[in-house]
Amino acid sequence: MAARMRLLLWCRLCFPAPGRPRLSQVRLSSSEAAAQGAPGREEADSKVGTRKKTFSEVQAERLEQAQRTVLISCPAKMSEKKFLKYLSHHGKINSHYFYESYGTYAVVEFSEKDSITSLQDVIRTPGIEEECAVPFKSRLFTLMLKNPSTLAADQAPVHCHKQSTILVNDLVQKLCSADSVSNQLYTLMEEYQLTEENIKLRFLACSLIQEIACAYFPECTVKPFGSSVNTFGKLGCDLDMFLDLDEIGRSPTRAKTGPFYMEYQMKRVPSQRIASQRILSVIGDCIDNFGPGCVSVQKILNARCPLVRFSHQPAGFQCDLTTNNRVAMRSSELLYIYGSLDSRVRALVFSVRCWARVHGITSTIPGPWITNFSLTMMALFFLQKRTPPIIPTLDQLKDQADAEDKHIVEGHDCTFASNLNKIKPTENTETLDVLLNDFFEYFGNFAFSKNSINIRKGKEQNKPEPSPLYIQNPFEQALNISKNVNQSQLDRFVALARECAWILQQEDKGHSSLNNSQPWGLAALLLPSVASNCIKGKKRRRGPASERIKSLLDSLKMNNASSLVKNGGKRTFSNQTR
């Protein structure tokens, strides 16, 4: 039987099935899983020696791509072939896809921007019926059938790409069919991460808002930041937008001849904050009054970072628009660097954040809960503490920075290497099952009462203030990004971390069933019973470290008893154990 099993595993390794292989019902050990590889990892770590694009290059490409893209509201049933043929009269189509959000929509990318101009020339404005349309023309269109009953009768619904994550129960079932804990983490990441289509839609939504802002600031750019671009975004997450006005302030090359130079006359205000508030107030009004599909517009101008919040119904996103928020843009790029260095980083962060959301450690509403950003910082800090480290500290990235990487934003040093090809890969080969268990054990026994977390240094430091949880902002170093967390929520996180470390260790000891129909590994940690067992188990065990100490003491007692029997009840002492 063992020989047949080895032969089966050898065949799977040497002759994988075409496409993505189906996961076996036999769980692999950590070393076997690492040898086989994990879904999603090849894309991140393959092509060694090829040049990886910088964050700025990726942003620029996607922004340009969005300028050649249109968003079309379509009938649910229609001929996709005829739809594409109709649009191709205006130019070559690079790609397209459909999705659902308050109806069926198509995202269509043309090869040339002129194709959109050609299409706009033949599109009519809505007829005046009961309500008068505001005559603002954008790249958001509506496609209607001339004879709906005839043309749609025999047509099947178009295939729509998913825009949200699967239900937790469905996720648990899918994880149970994986063949290792490591592959469970990669599978979860594949299910939760932003798809290529969803990323394109996010850049397109920013491009549509840019068209509104350009009415006042023709040279402005609206860019996504945060989860939409930092490689840690989850399907369904909010869309953070940054109104970039820097190009307006950049002076052209001054003429070297002549005794004069000229400058624009502009309205002056006392501070940059007041300027941001006034700009966002006007842009917010424009979005509210003229933005197609933009509803529930709120101007939150007295926040620490003024913003305009609204819902973009055609895209299906909750959006926050800010300006003068360059530190957040640098934070997005930093996380992009970390997420691109090693595939284990993203897999661990996605899994920990999913686990936290299932058990109510994080929340979608403001309050005393730990945030996703704080959890991400904790995971990065943990990976910096490995031996050898899996990712470098922020100070180490700063040491590798080139002259063009130097950024001082509002007095904050936001300098770090942006060229991924210059950052040396880690020599750490630990598997994700080890990292997941050690993450829970590490923070289940972390001295939160006296130590802070700092990814700039990559080591524990004394807390500068008595907050229950202190995580230093990597750039605005005087700020604690977890200041909102109270002691009760931190205690709950610690208790759940200890419980999950204990569950994973019990499986390592062979206490779990080999029946894959029962949740195991990461799937077991996502069950609601984990939280209830945590409450019941406070008296049963103090944590993973206590469990190991108890096992060690039991072992010593057994060895001592055996020694007494052999020596007729007399105690003996060995130099080896003294």
XYZ file of C-alpha atoms in Angstrom:
578
model
C 0.000 0.000 0.000
C 2.841 2.387 0.914
C 4.624 1.573 -2.351
C 1.464 2.293 -4.345
C 1.053 5.604 -2.531
C 4.618 6.637 -3.317
C 4.085 5.671 -6.962
C 0.885 7.732 -7.094
C 2.625 10.793 -5.653
C 5.568 10.344 -8.049
C 3.198 10.229 -11.033
C 1.402 13.358 -9.875
C 4.695 15.229 -9.517
C 6.157 14.140 -12.835
C 3.017 14.074 -14.972
C 0.602 16.769 -13.797
C -2.785 16.959 -15.458
C -3.301 19.731 -18.011
C -4.533 23.007 -16.542
C -4.754 23.384 -12.821
C -4.421 19.924 -11.185
C -7.211 18.639 -9.008
C -6.110 18.340 -5.415
C -5.699 14.780 -4.177
C -7.647 13.375 -1.270
C -4.313 12.410 0.308
C -2.742 15.122 2.471
C 0.900 15.782 1.778
C 3.506 16.572 4.374
C 5.098 20.011 4.391
C 8.115 18.868 2.403
C 5.993 17.026 -0.151
C 3.722 20.045 -0.567
C 6.726 22.298 -1.086
C 8.138 19.908 -3.687
C 4.857 19.751 -5.565
C 4.313 23.519 -5.507
C 1.247 25.476 -4.586
C -1.489 27.027 -6.705
C -0.844 30.695 -7.323
C 2.770 30.539 -6.242
C 4.248 29.933 -9.678
C 2.958 33.245 -11.006
C 4.550 35.191 -8.162
C 7.913 33.410 -7.895
C 8.538 32.068 -11.412
C 10.570 33.559 -14.233
C 13.638 34.079 -12.121
C 15.890 36.545 -13.825
C 13.120 38.390 -15.675
C 12.553 42.000 -14.775
C 9.695 42.736 -12.397
C 7.754 45.947 -12.981
C 7.820 48.693 -10.401
C 4.676 49.936 -8.705
C 4.778 53.174 -10.690
C 5.107 51.317 -13.989
C 2.135 49.083 -13.215
C 0.057 52.101 -12.155
C 0.932 54.026 -15.334
C 0.077 51.076 -17.600
C -3.277 50.468 -15.944
C -4.205 54.154 -15.953
C -3.467 54.353 -19.678
C -5.408 51.150 -20.256
C -8.407 52.634 -18.425
C -8.376 55.639 -20.780
C -9.054 53.247 -23.666
C -11.912 51.482 -21.881
C -15.663 52.047 -21.752
C -18.369 50.794 -19.384
C -21.668 49.733 -20.958
C -24.955 48.793 -19.299
C -26.307 45.847 -21.313
C -29.394 43.648 -21.528
C -28.942 40.427 -19.546
C -29.781 38.409 -22.651
C -28.226 39.337 -25.973
C -25.873 38.010 -28.623
C -22.336 38.576 -27.386
C -21.022 38.022 -30.927
C -23.282 40.718 -32.401
C -22.426 43.043 -29.503
C -18.702 42.798 -30.225
C -19.236 43.107 -33.971
C -21.209 46.308 -33.417
C -18.448 47.843 -31.275
C -15.613 46.652 -33.519
C -16.858 49.011 -36.248
C -15.217 51.756 -34.192
C -11.870 50.017 -33.663
C -10.062 46.898 -32.562
C -11.149 45.476 -29.193
C -8.344 44.214 -26.949
C -10.503 42.596 -24.274
C -13.967 42.552 -22.765
C -15.917 40.921 -19.963
C -19.318 41.108 -18.296
C -20.306 41.412 -14.652
C -23.405 42.173 -12.577
C -24.010 45.284 -10.449
C -27.503 46.769 -10.447
C -27.855 45.111 -13.832
C -25.489 43.610 -16.388
C -22.452 45.616 -17.468
C -19.693 45.154 -20.033
C -16.140 46.460 -19.701
C -14.679 46.900 -23.186
C -11.045 47.870 -23.805
C -10.152 49.253 -27.236
C -6.667 49.233 -28.737
C -6.800 52.943 -29.500
C -8.283 55.870 -27.605
C -9.636 57.280 -30.886
C -12.058 54.337 -31.020
C -13.912 55.781 -28.038
C -14.213 59.146 -29.778
C -15.636 57.371 -32.824
C -18.136 55.521 -30.636
C -19.173 58.682 -28.793
C -19.906 60.398 -32.128
C -22.798 58.003 -32.808
C -24.211 57.774 -29.272
C -27.283 59.856 -28.580
C -28.327 61.587 -25.369
C -31.327 60.231 -23.441
C -34.726 61.434 -24.544
C -36.640 63.818 -22.271
C -39.552 61.889 -20.805
C -40.520 62.419 -17.178
C -37.106 63.632 -16.016
C -34.567 65.858 -17.718
C -31.070 64.408 -18.184
C -28.001 66.403 -17.120
C -25.976 66.640 -20.368
C -22.664 65.351 -19.010
C -21.026 62.934 -21.467
C -18.703 60.281 -20.077
C -17.548 56.782 -21.075
C -20.486 55.175 -19.262
C -23.076 54.105 -21.846
C -26.347 52.185 -22.075
C -26.931 49.605 -24.817
C -30.548 48.958 -25.795
C -32.081 46.478 -28.199
C -34.215 47.921 -30.991
C -36.539 44.902 -30.846
C -36.123 43.453 -27.325
C -38.733 40.708 -27.607
C -37.279 39.379 -30.871
C -33.547 39.784 -30.308
C -33.399 38.543 -26.694
C -35.899 35.704 -26.847
C -33.518 32.988 -28.008
C -30.368 34.314 -26.295
C -28.786 32.844 -23.174
C -27.563 35.208 -20.436
C -23.998 36.401 -20.979
C -21.289 34.934 -18.753
C -20.554 37.287 -15.856
C -17.274 37.357 -13.929
C -17.486 37.221 -10.152
C -17.110 40.434 -8.205
C -17.373 39.053 -4.665
C -15.869 36.274 -2.568
C -17.513 32.902 -2.001
C -19.417 32.178 1.204
C -17.372 30.981 4.165
C -19.145 27.610 4.244
C -18.310 27.047 0.570
C -14.736 28.135 1.228
C -14.383 25.642 4.089
C -15.561 22.811 1.824
C -13.085 23.846 -0.852
C -10.213 23.995 1.644
C -11.034 20.481 2.845
C -10.211 19.114 -0.618
C -6.676 20.552 -0.532
C -3.763 18.207 0.105
C -1.823 20.297 2.634
C -2.250 23.247 4.947
C 0.092 25.225 2.707
C -2.130 24.623 -0.304
C -5.155 25.585 1.770
C -3.644 29.030 2.281
C -2.896 29.410 -1.430
C -6.413 28.240 -2.311
C -7.938 30.823 0.034
C -5.796 33.535 -1.530
C -6.937 32.541 -5.023
C -10.575 32.739 -3.959
C -10.278 36.064 -2.130
C -7.759 38.113 -4.114
C -8.788 40.711 -6.673
C -9.184 39.271 -10.147
C -7.618 40.868 -13.206
C -11.098 41.938 -14.320
C -11.894 43.525 -10.976
C -8.622 45.468 -10.955
C -9.365 46.806 -14.449
C -12.807 47.898 -13.261
C -11.284 49.778 -10.320
C -8.944 51.741 -12.574
C -11.838 52.421 -14.950
C -13.976 53.785 -12.093
C -11.121 56.141 -11.169
C -10.819 57.195 -14.805
C -14.539 58.024 -14.944
C -14.248 60.195 -11.817
C -11.178 61.845 -13.346
C -13.335 63.022 -16.258
C -15.479 64.935 -13.748
C -12.507 66.440 -11.911
C -10.866 67.462 -15.186
C -13.653 70.000 -15.723
C -11.883 72.122 -13.086
C -8.361 70.651 -13.172
C -7.594 69.441 -16.740
C -4.169 68.067 -15.817
C -5.267 66.116 -12.741
C -5.175 62.337 -12.337
C -7.385 60.118 -10.184
C -5.529 57.000 -9.031
C -6.561 54.048 -6.879
C -4.542 53.367 -3.731
C -4.772 51.077 -0.731
C -6.151 47.547 -1.120
C -7.011 48.066 -4.792
C -3.330 48.223 -5.768
C -1.172 46.941 -2.875
C -1.645 43.200 -3.786
C -3.619 42.518 -0.588
C -7.048 43.586 -1.858
C -10.017 41.293 -1.334
C -12.926 41.028 -3.746
C -15.589 43.452 -2.590
C -13.223 45.804 -0.756
C -13.761 49.562 -0.929
C -12.105 51.646 -3.637
C -9.806 54.376 -2.303
C -9.167 57.149 -4.847
C -6.443 59.787 -4.840
C -6.976 63.066 -6.690
C -3.432 63.887 -7.819
C -2.923 67.572 -8.632
C 0.879 67.509 -8.713
C 1.141 67.814 -12.493
C -0.623 71.183 -12.258
C 2.042 72.535 -9.907
C 5.011 71.434 -11.974
C 6.546 74.328 -13.875
C 7.508 73.918 -17.523
C 11.110 74.436 -18.570
C 11.832 78.138 -18.286
C 13.229 79.937 -21.287
C 16.907 80.679 -20.896
C 16.685 83.942 -22.849
C 14.972 87.165 -21.892
C 14.688 89.057 -18.599
C 11.167 87.817 -17.745
C 9.214 84.809 -16.577
C 5.492 84.465 -15.948
C 3.254 82.576 -13.534
C -0.453 81.917 -13.166
C -2.578 83.966 -10.849
C -4.296 81.604 -8.426
C -6.549 81.852 -5.402
C -4.530 81.644 -2.184
C -5.681 79.982 1.053
C -4.047 79.791 4.511
C -3.117 76.063 4.425
C -2.941 72.938 2.317
C -5.711 71.392 4.406
C -8.101 74.251 3.586
C -7.185 73.944 -0.090
C -7.958 70.197 0.033
C -11.277 70.824 1.754
C -12.368 73.388 -0.834
C -11.297 71.261 -3.783
C -13.052 68.160 -2.463
C -16.172 70.154 -1.628
C -16.505 71.313 -5.241
C -15.585 67.939 -6.748
C -18.046 66.251 -4.367
C -20.826 68.521 -5.612
C -19.912 67.697 -9.206
C -19.966 63.962 -8.529
C -23.310 64.304 -6.777
C -24.933 66.456 -9.473
C -23.279 65.247 -12.678
C -21.692 61.825 -12.061
C -23.688 59.046 -13.788
C -24.390 56.226 -11.344
C -22.818 58.033 -8.371
C -25.168 58.065 -5.375
C -25.108 58.597 -1.590
C -22.430 61.295 -1.826
C -21.067 62.441 1.558
C -18.515 65.219 2.036
C -16.498 64.318 5.152
C -14.235 67.352 5.136
C -13.390 67.655 8.843
C -11.800 64.222 9.099
C -8.049 63.943 9.725
C -7.797 63.295 6.008
C -10.710 65.107 4.257
C -12.611 62.883 1.830
C -15.696 62.497 -0.339
C -17.494 59.159 0.097
C -19.950 57.849 -2.478
C -21.276 54.699 -4.061
C -20.471 54.030 -7.706
C -23.410 51.793 -8.547
C -22.403 50.783 -12.105
C -19.028 49.523 -10.858
C -20.434 48.244 -7.560
C -17.841 49.991 -5.387
C -18.017 52.060 -2.229
C -15.535 54.862 -2.964
C -13.497 57.312 -0.864
C -11.910 60.210 -2.775
C -9.054 62.124 -1.116
C -6.368 64.574 -2.190
C -2.991 65.532 -0.702
C -2.628 62.023 0.735
C 0.806 61.056 -0.526
C 1.814 59.112 2.586
C -1.012 56.674 1.878
C 0.246 56.285 -1.698
C 3.713 55.440 -0.392
C 2.188 52.924 2.030
C 0.420 51.286 -0.917
C 3.691 50.986 -2.789
C 5.488 49.579 0.254
C 2.884 46.834 0.655
C 3.112 46.175 -3.086
C 6.861 45.612 -2.630
C 6.344 43.195 0.274
C 3.529 41.342 -1.484
C 5.628 40.905 -4.627
C 8.809 39.679 -2.934
C 7.519 36.275 -1.815
C 4.195 34.521 -2.470
C 3.994 33.314 1.141
C 3.534 36.908 2.325
C 0.204 37.402 0.570
C -1.031 33.889 1.318
C -0.419 34.318 5.049
C -1.962 37.809 5.175
C -5.089 36.758 3.253
C -5.602 33.758 5.524
C -5.078 35.643 8.779
C -7.410 38.423 7.685
C -10.085 35.941 6.626
C -9.748 34.136 9.967
C -10.039 37.445 11.821
C -13.138 38.489 9.907
C -14.900 35.152 10.483
C -14.406 35.434 14.247
C -15.294 39.122 14.498
C -11.786 40.284 15.353
C -12.073 42.773 12.494
C -15.235 44.597 11.488
C -16.594 46.607 8.583
C -17.716 49.389 10.935
C -15.449 51.711 12.955
C -14.873 50.767 16.581
C -12.414 49.149 18.992
C -11.613 46.267 16.640
C -8.254 45.440 15.085
C -8.156 46.654 11.463
C -6.988 44.756 8.385
C -4.090 47.197 8.059
C -2.977 46.435 11.633
C -3.192 42.675 10.980
C -1.127 43.134 7.824
C 1.554 45.009 9.765
C 1.568 42.240 12.384
C 2.031 39.577 9.706
C 4.858 41.534 8.043
C 6.553 42.024 11.403
C 6.286 38.301 12.126
C 7.865 37.449 8.744
C 10.714 39.877 9.448
C 11.395 37.973 12.684
C 11.922 34.583 11.019
C 15.387 33.015 10.796
C 16.431 33.889 8.182
C 13.960 36.740 7.601
C 11.444 36.245 4.793
C 11.128 39.972 4.061
C 13.467 42.893 4.838
C 12.742 45.663 7.307
C 11.776 49.118 6.053
C 15.179 50.467 7.133
C 16.874 47.763 5.048
C 14.768 48.744 2.051
C 15.747 52.352 2.665
C 19.443 51.393 2.575
C 18.909 49.839 -0.875
C 17.102 52.894 -2.278
C 18.405 54.828 -5.264
C 18.439 58.606 -5.579
C 15.068 58.608 -7.400
C 13.536 56.602 -4.537
C 14.024 59.400 -2.030
C 10.663 60.757 -0.865
C 10.106 63.192 1.975
C 6.371 63.774 2.345
C 5.257 66.496 4.751
C 8.434 65.959 6.766
C 8.078 62.158 6.882
C 10.813 59.969 5.439
C 9.049 57.691 2.939
C 12.195 56.433 1.224
C 12.599 52.773 0.207
C 13.811 50.785 -2.787
C 11.209 50.603 -5.539
C 13.129 48.293 -7.886
C 12.116 44.747 -6.971
C 14.967 43.326 -9.025
C 17.553 44.858 -6.672
C 16.089 43.313 -3.515
C 17.772 40.029 -2.668
C 15.355 37.077 -2.345
C 15.140 35.361 1.025
C 16.901 32.083 1.759
C 14.087 31.052 4.096
C 12.273 27.917 2.839
C 9.681 27.453 5.588
C 6.310 26.194 4.417
C 3.077 28.026 5.057
C 1.748 25.436 7.498
C 4.731 26.148 9.736
C 4.324 29.898 9.343
C 0.601 29.844 10.106
C 1.078 27.830 13.286
C 4.015 29.951 14.413
C 2.118 33.179 13.673
C -0.622 32.196 16.105
C 1.847 30.950 18.704
C 4.033 34.055 18.385
C 1.224 36.546 18.913
C -0.562 34.278 21.363
C 2.433 34.777 23.649
C 3.568 38.258 22.580
C 4.265 40.762 25.372
C 1.697 43.318 24.219
C 1.721 44.931 27.661
C 5.225 46.339 27.192
C 6.295 45.924 23.547
C 5.310 47.660 20.318
C 5.432 46.410 16.729
C 7.631 48.268 14.264
C 8.244 47.019 10.706
C 10.783 49.798 10.140
C 13.168 48.185 12.627
C 11.818 44.623 12.565
C 12.153 44.201 16.319
C 10.156 44.717 19.484
C 10.494 48.090 21.179
C 9.142 49.507 24.413
C 5.738 51.105 23.957
C 5.896 54.920 24.045
C 2.332 55.091 25.381
C 0.061 52.717 27.356
C -2.275 51.691 24.521
C -3.245 47.985 24.676
C -1.893 47.445 21.152
C 0.833 49.674 19.730
C 1.773 49.305 16.050
C 3.945 52.107 14.781
C 2.953 53.758 11.516
C 5.856 52.920 9.163
C 6.104 56.502 7.864
C 4.335 58.799 10.322
C 6.328 57.254 13.134
C 4.711 59.201 15.954
C 1.341 57.586 15.170
C -0.056 54.332 16.541
C -2.190 52.788 13.797
C -3.961 50.546 16.349
C -4.771 53.201 18.941
C -8.480 52.425 18.577
C -8.092 48.848 19.870
C -9.208 48.298 23.473
C -7.927 45.700 25.929
C -10.983 43.468 25.558
C -10.528 43.100 21.800
C -6.799 42.468 22.172
C -7.421 39.795 24.820
C -9.905 38.115 22.511
C -7.361 38.107 19.664
C -4.709 36.576 21.931
C -7.077 33.880 23.218
C -8.164 32.923 19.693
C -4.552 32.867 18.489
C -3.613 30.465 21.292
C -6.613 28.260 20.562
C -5.757 28.053 16.861
C -2.088 27.302 17.542
C -3.218 24.477 19.843
C -5.581 23.082 17.172
C -2.836 23.062 14.525
C -0.378 21.419 16.926
C -2.882 18.696 17.779
C -3.181 17.909 14.071
C 0.598 17.724 13.796
C 0.491 15.092 16.537
C -1.917 13.040 14.430
C -4.986 13.653 16.576
C -7.176 14.783 13.659
C -9.144 12.494 11.373
C -7.737 11.711 7.933
C -11.235 11.961 6.536
C -11.159 15.046 4.319
C -14.904 15.491 4.687
C -14.203 16.853 8.171
C -12.702 20.358 8.375
C -8.986 20.270 9.114
C -6.037 22.633 9.019
C -7.011 26.174 8.021
C -10.600 25.048 7.347
C -10.971 23.982 10.976
C -9.815 27.412 12.141
C -12.648 29.098 10.247
C -15.400 27.221 12.072
C -17.552 29.151 14.582
C -16.828 26.471 17.170
C -13.252 27.741 17.478
C -14.429 30.882 19.265
C -16.763 28.971 21.597
C -14.083 26.394 22.376
C -11.729 29.269 23.131
C -14.066 30.512 25.866
C -14.615 27.030 27.269
C -10.943 26.161 27.088
C -9.540 29.019 29.180
C -9.332 26.781 32.219
C -8.365 23.758 30.168
C -5.132 25.222 28.854
C -3.224 28.445 29.009
C -1.705 28.298 25.574
C 0.572 26.382 23.229
C 3.689 27.071 25.303
C 2.029 25.657 28.420
C 1.024 22.567 26.453
C 4.610 21.928 25.376
C 5.900 22.419 28.923
C 3.287 19.970 30.237
C 4.321 17.400 27.597
C 7.964 17.861 28.552
C 7.215 17.384 32.270
C 5.185 14.254 31.522
C 8.070 12.904 29.496
C 10.525 13.600 32.303
C 8.244 11.864 34.805
C 8.019 8.779 32.594
C 11.786 8.669 32.109
C 12.318 9.124 35.831
C 9.865 6.348 36.670
C 11.563 4.017 34.208
C 14.952 4.864 35.724
C 13.725 4.089 39.248
C 12.440 0.692 38.158
C 15.728 -0.213 36.507
C 17.752 0.837 39.560
C 15.625 -0.789 42.192
C 14.019 2.451 43.270
C 17.333 4.334 43.699
C 17.845 7.710 42.042
C 20.801 8.073 39.675
C 22.315 11.222 38.195
C 23.934 11.582 34.812
C 26.479 14.189 33.738
C 24.544 14.410 30.512
C 21.423 15.745 32.190
C 22.971 17.658 35.065
